[in-house]
Amino acid sequence: MPAGVCGCCGPLRPRYKRLVDNIFPEDPKDGLSKSDMEKLTFYAVSAPEKLDRIGSYLAERLSRDVVRHRYGYVVIAMEALDQLLMACHSQSIKPFVESFLHMVAKLLESREPDLQVLGTNSFVKFANIEEDTPSYHRRYDFFVSQFSAMCHSMHEDPETRTRIRVAGIKGLQGVVRKTVNDELQAIIWEPQHMDKLIPSMLFNMQDSDDLDRAGHPGTPSGAGQDGDENPASLAESCFRELLGRAAYGNMNNAVRPVLV
């Protein structure tokens, strides 16, 4: 291909791709470019029909950076996603959300604790957003399974194990908050999900009791790393919230795993 043709490809790239590329600095230690992020956000708000393309392109970049272990750029991509979700949540964001959840899933599947926690934190922020219209096809089966697995983490480093378990519990709490008031997501109360979610809560509550009886000092109740709750207190809080949100027809599925 002639050099002249190659040289003009950059300017011909779609505007949304150029805006996304600009938020990433040459050195990831410099963090997200705030001025360029403002430009991308303004463009997304002004042209919400481009959100799905922005999300897909960010997902493409993030997947590549995860594979290449360029975690600094991964953090920047998730920060950008969080800001776009908060700025555009009043728009029709369904296609964008699918890209977002795909990226969160990519991080949760990673064996890197920092990426798992990063993905969980973004999911929790998303769970607190009230969408204008319900989602008919979105399912959270993967997230229930993955967060439940994180709740049972047996990482060899105690502090890392605690971080992963706390993230898993917060993730499950986010799934509950996102789905419990949505009639289309009543599937969350079905046995296959309750049989994962409830035991994950009880495991962390019981695990704390076992450590105390064994004479191992636990993390003070309500305070842990970075000011977060420890797994036991957070699990109890999430368990109480879950039962408090259960309707009469769903109570049996929530209580049965406890008795088992």
PDB file of C-alpha atoms in Angstrom:
ATOM      1  CA  MET A   1       0.000   0.000   0.000  1.00  0.00           C
ATOM      2  CA  PRO A   2       1.442   3.456  -0.897  1.00  0.00           C
ATOM      3  CA  ALA A   3       2.862   5.440   1.996  1.00  0.00           C
ATOM      4  CA  GLY A   4       0.536   8.320   1.254  1.00  0.00           C
ATOM      5  CA  VAL A   5      -2.492   6.136   1.791  1.00  0.00           C
ATOM      6  CA  CYS A   6      -1.161   4.847   5.134  1.00  0.00           C
ATOM      7  CA  GLY A   7      -0.403   8.341   6.309  1.00  0.00           C
ATOM      8  CA  CYS A   8      -3.967   9.521   5.874  1.00  0.00           C
ATOM      9  CA  CYS A   9      -5.627   6.619   7.714  1.00  0.00           C
ATOM     10  CA  GLY A  10      -5.310   8.275  11.132  1.00  0.00           C
ATOM     11  CA  PRO A  11      -7.417  11.361  10.376  1.00  0.00           C
ATOM     12  CA  LEU A  12     -10.020   9.145   8.671  1.00  0.00           C
ATOM     13  CA  ARG A  13     -10.609   7.092  11.790  1.00  0.00           C
ATOM     14  CA  PRO A  14     -14.114   7.552  13.215  1.00  0.00           C
ATOM     15  CA  ARG A  15     -14.344  10.471  15.603  1.00  0.00           C
ATOM     16  CA  TYR A  16     -15.462   8.297  18.539  1.00  0.00           C
ATOM     17  CA  LYS A  17     -12.326   6.144  18.181  1.00  0.00           C
ATOM     18  CA  ARG A  18     -10.075   9.189  18.134  1.00  0.00           C
ATOM     19  CA  LEU A  19     -11.826  10.586  21.219  1.00  0.00           C
ATOM     20  CA  VAL A  20     -11.434   7.270  23.045  1.00  0.00           C
ATOM     21  CA  ASP A  21      -7.775   6.942  22.065  1.00  0.00           C
ATOM     22  CA  ASN A  22      -7.057  10.443  23.347  1.00  0.00           C
ATOM     23  CA  ILE A  23      -8.076   9.639  26.937  1.00  0.00           C
ATOM     24  CA  PHE A  24      -5.189   7.176  27.208  1.00  0.00           C
ATOM     25  CA  PRO A  25      -1.832   8.861  27.973  1.00  0.00           C
ATOM     26  CA  GLU A  26       1.459   7.525  26.661  1.00  0.00           C
ATOM     27  CA  ASP A  27       2.406   6.608  30.223  1.00  0.00           C
ATOM     28  CA  PRO A  28      -0.475   4.984  32.143  1.00  0.00           C
ATOM     29  CA  LYS A  29       0.989   6.368  35.374  1.00  0.00           C
ATOM     30  CA  ASP A  30      -0.270   9.780  34.246  1.00  0.00           C
ATOM     31  CA  GLY A  31      -3.830   8.520  34.621  1.00  0.00           C
ATOM     32  CA  LEU A  32      -6.947   9.349  32.663  1.00  0.00           C
ATOM     33  CA  SER A  33      -6.698  12.571  30.628  1.00  0.00           C
ATOM     34  CA  LYS A  34      -9.413  14.681  32.254  1.00  0.00           C
ATOM     35  CA  SER A  35      -9.741  17.236  29.458  1.00  0.00           C
ATOM     36  CA  ASP A  36     -10.017  14.545  26.794  1.00  0.00           C
ATOM     37  CA  MET A  37     -12.462  12.593  28.974  1.00  0.00           C
ATOM     38  CA  GLU A  38     -14.667  15.684  29.146  1.00  0.00           C
ATOM     39  CA  LYS A  39     -14.638  15.844  25.338  1.00  0.00           C
ATOM     40  CA  LEU A  40     -15.569  12.150  25.076  1.00  0.00           C
ATOM     41  CA  THR A  41     -18.352  12.541  27.637  1.00  0.00           C
ATOM     42  CA  PHE A  42     -19.768  15.604  25.863  1.00  0.00           C
ATOM     43  CA  TYR A  43     -19.728  13.701  22.570  1.00  0.00           C
ATOM     44  CA  ALA A  44     -21.448  10.671  24.135  1.00  0.00           C
ATOM     45  CA  VAL A  45     -24.157  12.809  25.740  1.00  0.00           C
ATOM     46  CA  SER A  46     -24.702  14.749  22.507  1.00  0.00           C
ATOM     47  CA  ALA A  47     -24.771  11.627  20.334  1.00  0.00           C
ATOM     48  CA  PRO A  48     -26.117   8.781  22.506  1.00  0.00           C
ATOM     49  CA  GLU A  49     -26.555   6.608  19.406  1.00  0.00           C
ATOM     50  CA  LYS A  50     -22.751   6.335  19.378  1.00  0.00           C
ATOM     51  CA  LEU A  51     -22.600   4.917  22.908  1.00  0.00           C
ATOM     52  CA  ASP A  52     -22.694   1.312  21.764  1.00  0.00           C
ATOM     53  CA  ARG A  53     -19.748   1.901  19.418  1.00  0.00           C
ATOM     54  CA  ILE A  54     -17.812   3.695  22.152  1.00  0.00           C
ATOM     55  CA  GLY A  55     -18.479   0.798  24.514  1.00  0.00           C
ATOM     56  CA  SER A  56     -17.475  -1.814  21.957  1.00  0.00           C
ATOM     57  CA  TYR A  57     -14.232  -0.007  21.174  1.00  0.00           C
ATOM     58  CA  LEU A  58     -13.377   0.433  24.844  1.00  0.00           C
ATOM     59  CA  ALA A  59     -14.092  -3.280  25.352  1.00  0.00           C
ATOM     60  CA  GLU A  60     -11.763  -4.124  22.474  1.00  0.00           C
ATOM     61  CA  ARG A  61      -8.965  -2.014  23.968  1.00  0.00           C
ATOM     62  CA  LEU A  62      -9.497  -3.370  27.471  1.00  0.00           C
ATOM     63  CA  SER A  63      -9.435  -7.002  26.329  1.00  0.00           C
ATOM     64  CA  ARG A  64      -6.177  -6.389  24.517  1.00  0.00           C
ATOM     65  CA  ASP A  65      -4.616  -4.655  27.519  1.00  0.00           C
ATOM     66  CA  VAL A  66      -5.677  -7.447  29.893  1.00  0.00           C
ATOM     67  CA  VAL A  67      -4.021 -10.051  27.672  1.00  0.00           C
ATOM     68  CA  ARG A  68      -0.864  -7.934  27.478  1.00  0.00           C
ATOM     69  CA  HIS A  69      -0.896  -7.318  31.253  1.00  0.00           C
ATOM     70  CA  ARG A  70      -1.031  -3.557  30.713  1.00  0.00           C
ATOM     71  CA  TYR A  71      -3.082  -3.092  33.849  1.00  0.00           C
ATOM     72  CA  GLY A  72      -2.529   0.661  34.079  1.00  0.00           C
ATOM     73  CA  TYR A  73      -4.522   1.116  30.876  1.00  0.00           C
ATOM     74  CA  VAL A  74      -7.162  -1.320  32.159  1.00  0.00           C
ATOM     75  CA  VAL A  75      -7.735   0.923  35.186  1.00  0.00           C
ATOM     76  CA  ILE A  76      -8.056   3.959  32.907  1.00  0.00           C
ATOM     77  CA  ALA A  77     -10.590   2.175  30.677  1.00  0.00           C
ATOM     78  CA  MET A  78     -12.784   1.211  33.638  1.00  0.00           C
ATOM     79  CA  GLU A  79     -12.607   4.740  35.062  1.00  0.00           C
ATOM     80  CA  ALA A  80     -13.774   6.067  31.701  1.00  0.00           C
ATOM     81  CA  LEU A  81     -16.627   3.550  31.628  1.00  0.00           C
ATOM     82  CA  ASP A  82     -17.752   4.543  35.100  1.00  0.00           C
ATOM     83  CA  GLN A  83     -17.845   8.197  34.128  1.00  0.00           C
ATOM     84  CA  LEU A  84     -19.751   7.491  30.917  1.00  0.00           C
ATOM     85  CA  LEU A  85     -22.327   5.417  32.783  1.00  0.00           C
ATOM     86  CA  MET A  86     -22.912   8.175  35.313  1.00  0.00           C
ATOM     87  CA  ALA A  87     -23.142  10.868  32.636  1.00  0.00           C
ATOM     88  CA  CYS A  88     -25.332   8.971  30.186  1.00  0.00           C
ATOM     89  CA  HIS A  89     -27.552   6.813  32.379  1.00  0.00           C
ATOM     90  CA  SER A  90     -30.601   8.900  31.545  1.00  0.00           C
ATOM     91  CA  GLN A  91     -30.164   8.034  27.881  1.00  0.00           C
ATOM     92  CA  SER A  92     -30.925   4.704  26.231  1.00  0.00           C
ATOM     93  CA  ILE A  93     -27.769   2.858  27.258  1.00  0.00           C
ATOM     94  CA  LYS A  94     -28.698  -0.789  26.790  1.00  0.00           C
ATOM     95  CA  PRO A  95     -26.101  -1.585  24.064  1.00  0.00           C
ATOM     96  CA  PHE A  96     -23.454   0.294  26.030  1.00  0.00           C
ATOM     97  CA  VAL A  97     -24.318  -1.637  29.202  1.00  0.00           C
ATOM     98  CA  GLU A  98     -23.779  -4.912  27.373  1.00  0.00           C
ATOM     99  CA  SER A  99     -20.230  -3.824  26.488  1.00  0.00           C
ATOM    100  CA  PHE A 100     -19.710  -2.626  30.044  1.00  0.00           C
ATOM    101  CA  LEU A 101     -20.840  -5.934  31.565  1.00  0.00           C
ATOM    102  CA  HIS A 102     -18.649  -7.817  29.097  1.00  0.00           C
ATOM    103  CA  MET A 103     -15.640  -5.856  30.336  1.00  0.00           C
ATOM    104  CA  VAL A 104     -16.546  -6.403  33.985  1.00  0.00           C
ATOM    105  CA  ALA A 105     -16.841 -10.135  33.274  1.00  0.00           C
ATOM    106  CA  LYS A 106     -13.414 -10.069  31.637  1.00  0.00           C
ATOM    107  CA  LEU A 107     -11.897  -8.616  34.815  1.00  0.00           C
ATOM    108  CA  LEU A 108     -13.727 -11.026  37.124  1.00  0.00           C
ATOM    109  CA  GLU A 109     -12.430 -13.982  35.108  1.00  0.00           C
ATOM    110  CA  SER A 110      -8.872 -12.774  35.618  1.00  0.00           C
ATOM    111  CA  ARG A 111      -6.763 -14.418  38.289  1.00  0.00           C
ATOM    112  CA  GLU A 112      -5.417 -11.026  39.301  1.00  0.00           C
ATOM    113  CA  PRO A 113      -7.077  -9.952  42.593  1.00  0.00           C
ATOM    114  CA  ASP A 114      -6.649  -6.260  41.739  1.00  0.00           C
ATOM    115  CA  LEU A 115      -8.560  -6.716  38.488  1.00  0.00           C
ATOM    116  CA  GLN A 116     -11.303  -8.714  40.214  1.00  0.00           C
ATOM    117  CA  VAL A 117     -11.748  -5.958  42.785  1.00  0.00           C
ATOM    118  CA  LEU A 118     -11.643  -3.292  40.058  1.00  0.00           C
ATOM    119  CA  GLY A 119     -14.366  -5.056  38.096  1.00  0.00           C
ATOM    120  CA  THR A 120     -16.496  -5.529  41.200  1.00  0.00           C
ATOM    121  CA  ASN A 121     -16.280  -1.866  42.167  1.00  0.00           C
ATOM    122  CA  SER A 122     -17.459  -0.837  38.707  1.00  0.00           C
ATOM    123  CA  PHE A 123     -20.310  -3.342  38.832  1.00  0.00           C
ATOM    124  CA  VAL A 124     -21.449  -1.986  42.210  1.00  0.00           C
ATOM    125  CA  LYS A 125     -21.533   1.564  40.794  1.00  0.00           C
ATOM    126  CA  PHE A 126     -23.587   0.301  37.871  1.00  0.00           C
ATOM    127  CA  ALA A 127     -25.960  -1.528  40.219  1.00  0.00           C
ATOM    128  CA  ASN A 128     -26.834   1.763  41.916  1.00  0.00           C
ATOM    129  CA  ILE A 129     -27.916   3.381  38.641  1.00  0.00           C
ATOM    130  CA  GLU A 130     -31.646   3.431  37.984  1.00  0.00           C
ATOM    131  CA  GLU A 131     -32.236   2.792  34.300  1.00  0.00           C
ATOM    132  CA  ASP A 132     -35.142   4.466  32.543  1.00  0.00           C
ATOM    133  CA  THR A 133     -36.467   1.285  30.970  1.00  0.00           C
ATOM    134  CA  PRO A 134     -36.295  -2.344  32.107  1.00  0.00           C
ATOM    135  CA  SER A 135     -34.050  -4.871  30.415  1.00  0.00           C
ATOM    136  CA  TYR A 136     -35.884  -7.823  28.968  1.00  0.00           C
ATOM    137  CA  HIS A 137     -32.939  -9.990  28.009  1.00  0.00           C
ATOM    138  CA  ARG A 138     -30.150  -9.124  30.421  1.00  0.00           C
ATOM    139  CA  ARG A 139     -29.169 -11.950  32.753  1.00  0.00           C
ATOM    140  CA  TYR A 140     -26.835 -11.977  35.717  1.00  0.00           C
ATOM    141  CA  ASP A 141     -26.208 -15.738  36.022  1.00  0.00           C
ATOM    142  CA  PHE A 142     -22.481 -15.365  35.380  1.00  0.00           C
ATOM    143  CA  PHE A 143     -22.126 -12.619  37.969  1.00  0.00           C
ATOM    144  CA  VAL A 144     -23.948 -14.601  40.658  1.00  0.00           C
ATOM    145  CA  SER A 145     -21.638 -17.562  40.024  1.00  0.00           C
ATOM    146  CA  GLN A 146     -18.452 -15.505  39.841  1.00  0.00           C
ATOM    147  CA  PHE A 147     -19.159 -13.338  42.882  1.00  0.00           C
ATOM    148  CA  SER A 148     -20.150 -16.461  44.855  1.00  0.00           C
ATOM    149  CA  ALA A 149     -16.834 -18.086  43.918  1.00  0.00           C
ATOM    150  CA  MET A 150     -14.995 -14.967  45.094  1.00  0.00           C
ATOM    151  CA  CYS A 151     -16.838 -15.208  48.428  1.00  0.00           C
ATOM    152  CA  HIS A 152     -15.174 -18.603  48.915  1.00  0.00           C
ATOM    153  CA  SER A 153     -11.674 -17.418  48.001  1.00  0.00           C
ATOM    154  CA  MET A 154      -8.885 -19.401  49.641  1.00  0.00           C
ATOM    155  CA  HIS A 155      -6.029 -17.186  48.453  1.00  0.00           C
ATOM    156  CA  GLU A 156      -2.838 -17.955  50.370  1.00  0.00           C
ATOM    157  CA  ASP A 157      -2.358 -14.328  51.440  1.00  0.00           C
ATOM    158  CA  PRO A 158      -4.853 -13.461  54.232  1.00  0.00           C
ATOM    159  CA  GLU A 159      -5.195  -9.793  53.284  1.00  0.00           C
ATOM    160  CA  THR A 160      -5.740 -10.614  49.614  1.00  0.00           C
ATOM    161  CA  ARG A 161      -8.221 -13.337  50.571  1.00  0.00           C
ATOM    162  CA  THR A 162     -10.178 -10.810  52.615  1.00  0.00           C
ATOM    163  CA  ARG A 163     -10.200  -8.290  49.762  1.00  0.00           C
ATOM    164  CA  ILE A 164     -11.506 -10.874  47.298  1.00  0.00           C
ATOM    165  CA  ARG A 165     -14.193 -12.123  49.684  1.00  0.00           C
ATOM    166  CA  VAL A 166     -15.360  -8.595  50.508  1.00  0.00           C
ATOM    167  CA  ALA A 167     -15.520  -7.822  46.793  1.00  0.00           C
ATOM    168  CA  GLY A 168     -17.535 -10.989  46.165  1.00  0.00           C
ATOM    169  CA  ILE A 169     -20.069 -10.111  48.855  1.00  0.00           C
ATOM    170  CA  LYS A 170     -20.394  -6.545  47.564  1.00  0.00           C
ATOM    171  CA  GLY A 171     -20.874  -7.925  44.075  1.00  0.00           C
ATOM    172  CA  LEU A 172     -23.709 -10.199  45.196  1.00  0.00           C
ATOM    173  CA  GLN A 173     -25.247  -7.296  47.071  1.00  0.00           C
ATOM    174  CA  GLY A 174     -25.068  -5.288  43.839  1.00  0.00           C
ATOM    175  CA  VAL A 175     -26.795  -8.047  41.863  1.00  0.00           C
ATOM    176  CA  VAL A 176     -29.586  -8.177  44.444  1.00  0.00           C
ATOM    177  CA  ARG A 177     -30.075  -4.402  44.414  1.00  0.00           C
ATOM    178  CA  LYS A 178     -30.046  -4.305  40.617  1.00  0.00           C
ATOM    179  CA  THR A 179     -32.579  -7.084  40.151  1.00  0.00           C
ATOM    180  CA  VAL A 180     -34.801  -7.363  43.204  1.00  0.00           C
ATOM    181  CA  ASN A 181     -37.134  -4.500  42.270  1.00  0.00           C
ATOM    182  CA  ASP A 182     -37.296  -5.470  38.599  1.00  0.00           C
ATOM    183  CA  GLU A 183     -40.179  -7.838  37.888  1.00  0.00           C
ATOM    184  CA  LEU A 184     -38.387  -8.983  34.752  1.00  0.00           C
ATOM    185  CA  GLN A 185     -35.449 -10.132  36.882  1.00  0.00           C
ATOM    186  CA  ALA A 186     -37.450 -12.227  39.347  1.00  0.00           C
ATOM    187  CA  ILE A 187     -35.239 -15.109  38.244  1.00  0.00           C
ATOM    188  CA  ILE A 188     -32.747 -13.984  40.908  1.00  0.00           C
ATOM    189  CA  TRP A 189     -35.020 -15.639  43.473  1.00  0.00           C
ATOM    190  CA  GLU A 190     -34.956 -19.009  41.740  1.00  0.00           C
ATOM    191  CA  PRO A 191     -33.253 -21.894  43.603  1.00  0.00           C
ATOM    192  CA  GLN A 192     -30.213 -22.127  41.306  1.00  0.00           C
ATOM    193  CA  HIS A 193     -29.229 -18.581  42.327  1.00  0.00           C
ATOM    194  CA  MET A 194     -30.288 -18.702  45.968  1.00  0.00           C
ATOM    195  CA  ASP A 195     -28.344 -21.959  46.373  1.00  0.00           C
ATOM    196  CA  LYS A 196     -25.174 -20.045  45.502  1.00  0.00           C
ATOM    197  CA  LEU A 197     -25.905 -16.669  47.052  1.00  0.00           C
ATOM    198  CA  ILE A 198     -27.168 -17.727  50.494  1.00  0.00           C
ATOM    199  CA  PRO A 199     -24.383 -20.268  51.231  1.00  0.00           C
ATOM    200  CA  SER A 200     -21.803 -17.650  50.232  1.00  0.00           C
ATOM    201  CA  MET A 201     -23.167 -15.319  52.914  1.00  0.00           C
ATOM    202  CA  LEU A 202     -23.342 -18.058  55.541  1.00  0.00           C
ATOM    203  CA  PHE A 203     -19.842 -19.300  54.686  1.00  0.00           C
ATOM    204  CA  ASN A 204     -18.281 -15.949  55.523  1.00  0.00           C
ATOM    205  CA  MET A 205     -20.348 -15.538  58.675  1.00  0.00           C
ATOM    206  CA  GLN A 206     -19.407 -19.054  59.822  1.00  0.00           C
ATOM    207  CA  ASP A 207     -15.773 -18.698  58.802  1.00  0.00           C
ATOM    208  CA  SER A 208     -15.414 -15.720  61.137  1.00  0.00           C
ATOM    209  CA  ASP A 209     -16.936 -17.688  64.002  1.00  0.00           C
ATOM    210  CA  ASP A 210     -14.540 -20.587  63.405  1.00  0.00           C
ATOM    211  CA  LEU A 211     -11.522 -18.278  63.465  1.00  0.00           C
ATOM    212  CA  ASP A 212     -12.677 -16.680  66.704  1.00  0.00           C
ATOM    213  CA  ARG A 213     -13.152 -20.070  68.391  1.00  0.00           C
ATOM    214  CA  ALA A 214      -9.729 -21.164  67.167  1.00  0.00           C
ATOM    215  CA  GLY A 215      -8.169 -18.194  68.893  1.00  0.00           C
ATOM    216  CA  HIS A 216      -7.145 -16.317  65.768  1.00  0.00           C
ATOM    217  CA  PRO A 217      -7.744 -12.586  66.080  1.00  0.00           C
ATOM    218  CA  GLY A 218     -10.221 -11.465  63.468  1.00  0.00           C
ATOM    219  CA  THR A 219     -10.582  -8.091  61.877  1.00  0.00           C
ATOM    220  CA  PRO A 220     -12.544  -5.762  64.152  1.00  0.00           C
ATOM    221  CA  SER A 221     -16.211  -5.837  63.260  1.00  0.00           C
ATOM    222  CA  GLY A 222     -17.169  -3.215  60.722  1.00  0.00           C
ATOM    223  CA  ALA A 223     -13.614  -2.209  59.895  1.00  0.00           C
ATOM    224  CA  GLY A 224     -11.155  -3.838  57.564  1.00  0.00           C
ATOM    225  CA  GLN A 225      -8.720  -2.993  54.842  1.00  0.00           C
ATOM    226  CA  ASP A 226      -9.189   0.480  53.419  1.00  0.00           C
ATOM    227  CA  GLY A 227     -12.068   1.045  55.829  1.00  0.00           C
ATOM    228  CA  ASP A 228     -14.205  -1.642  54.205  1.00  0.00           C
ATOM    229  CA  GLU A 229     -16.295  -4.056  56.238  1.00  0.00           C
ATOM    230  CA  ASN A 230     -14.756  -7.401  57.004  1.00  0.00           C
ATOM    231  CA  PRO A 231     -16.344 -10.393  55.228  1.00  0.00           C
ATOM    232  CA  ALA A 232     -18.375 -11.538  58.247  1.00  0.00           C
ATOM    233  CA  SER A 233     -20.045  -8.223  59.046  1.00  0.00           C
ATOM    234  CA  LEU A 234     -20.632  -7.390  55.398  1.00  0.00           C
ATOM    235  CA  ALA A 235     -22.104 -10.852  54.725  1.00  0.00           C
ATOM    236  CA  GLU A 236     -24.490 -10.471  57.652  1.00  0.00           C
ATOM    237  CA  SER A 237     -25.584  -7.048  56.419  1.00  0.00           C
ATOM    238  CA  CYS A 238     -26.138  -8.359  52.896  1.00  0.00           C
ATOM    239  CA  PHE A 239     -28.028 -11.390  54.233  1.00  0.00           C
ATOM    240  CA  ARG A 240     -30.353  -9.177  56.264  1.00  0.00           C
ATOM    241  CA  GLU A 241     -30.926  -6.895  53.277  1.00  0.00           C
ATOM    242  CA  LEU A 242     -31.726  -9.865  51.043  1.00  0.00           C
ATOM    243  CA  LEU A 243     -34.321 -11.307  53.405  1.00  0.00           C
ATOM    244  CA  GLY A 244     -35.764  -7.840  53.957  1.00  0.00           C
ATOM    245  CA  ARG A 245     -36.351  -7.483  50.203  1.00  0.00           C
ATOM    246  CA  ALA A 246     -37.870 -10.933  49.738  1.00  0.00           C
ATOM    247  CA  ALA A 247     -41.556 -10.970  48.889  1.00  0.00           C
ATOM    248  CA  TYR A 248     -43.816 -13.561  50.483  1.00  0.00           C
ATOM    249  CA  GLY A 249     -43.720 -15.762  47.393  1.00  0.00           C
ATOM    250  CA  ASN A 250     -39.896 -15.710  47.303  1.00  0.00           C
ATOM    251  CA  MET A 251     -39.229 -16.277  51.001  1.00  0.00           C
ATOM    252  CA  ASN A 252     -39.213 -20.067  50.719  1.00  0.00           C
ATOM    253  CA  ASN A 253     -36.399 -20.077  48.147  1.00  0.00           C
ATOM    254  CA  ALA A 254     -34.362 -17.714  50.337  1.00  0.00           C
ATOM    255  CA  VAL A 255     -34.874 -19.627  53.599  1.00  0.00           C
ATOM    256  CA  ARG A 256     -34.503 -23.185  52.276  1.00  0.00           C
ATOM    257  CA  PRO A 257     -30.713 -22.937  51.697  1.00  0.00           C
ATOM    258  CA  VAL A 258     -30.339 -21.673  55.267  1.00  0.00           C
ATOM    259  CA  LEU A 259     -32.040 -24.762  56.658  1.00  0.00           C
ATOM    260  CA  VAL A 260     -30.019 -27.031  54.391  1.00  0.00           C
TER     261      VAL A 260
END
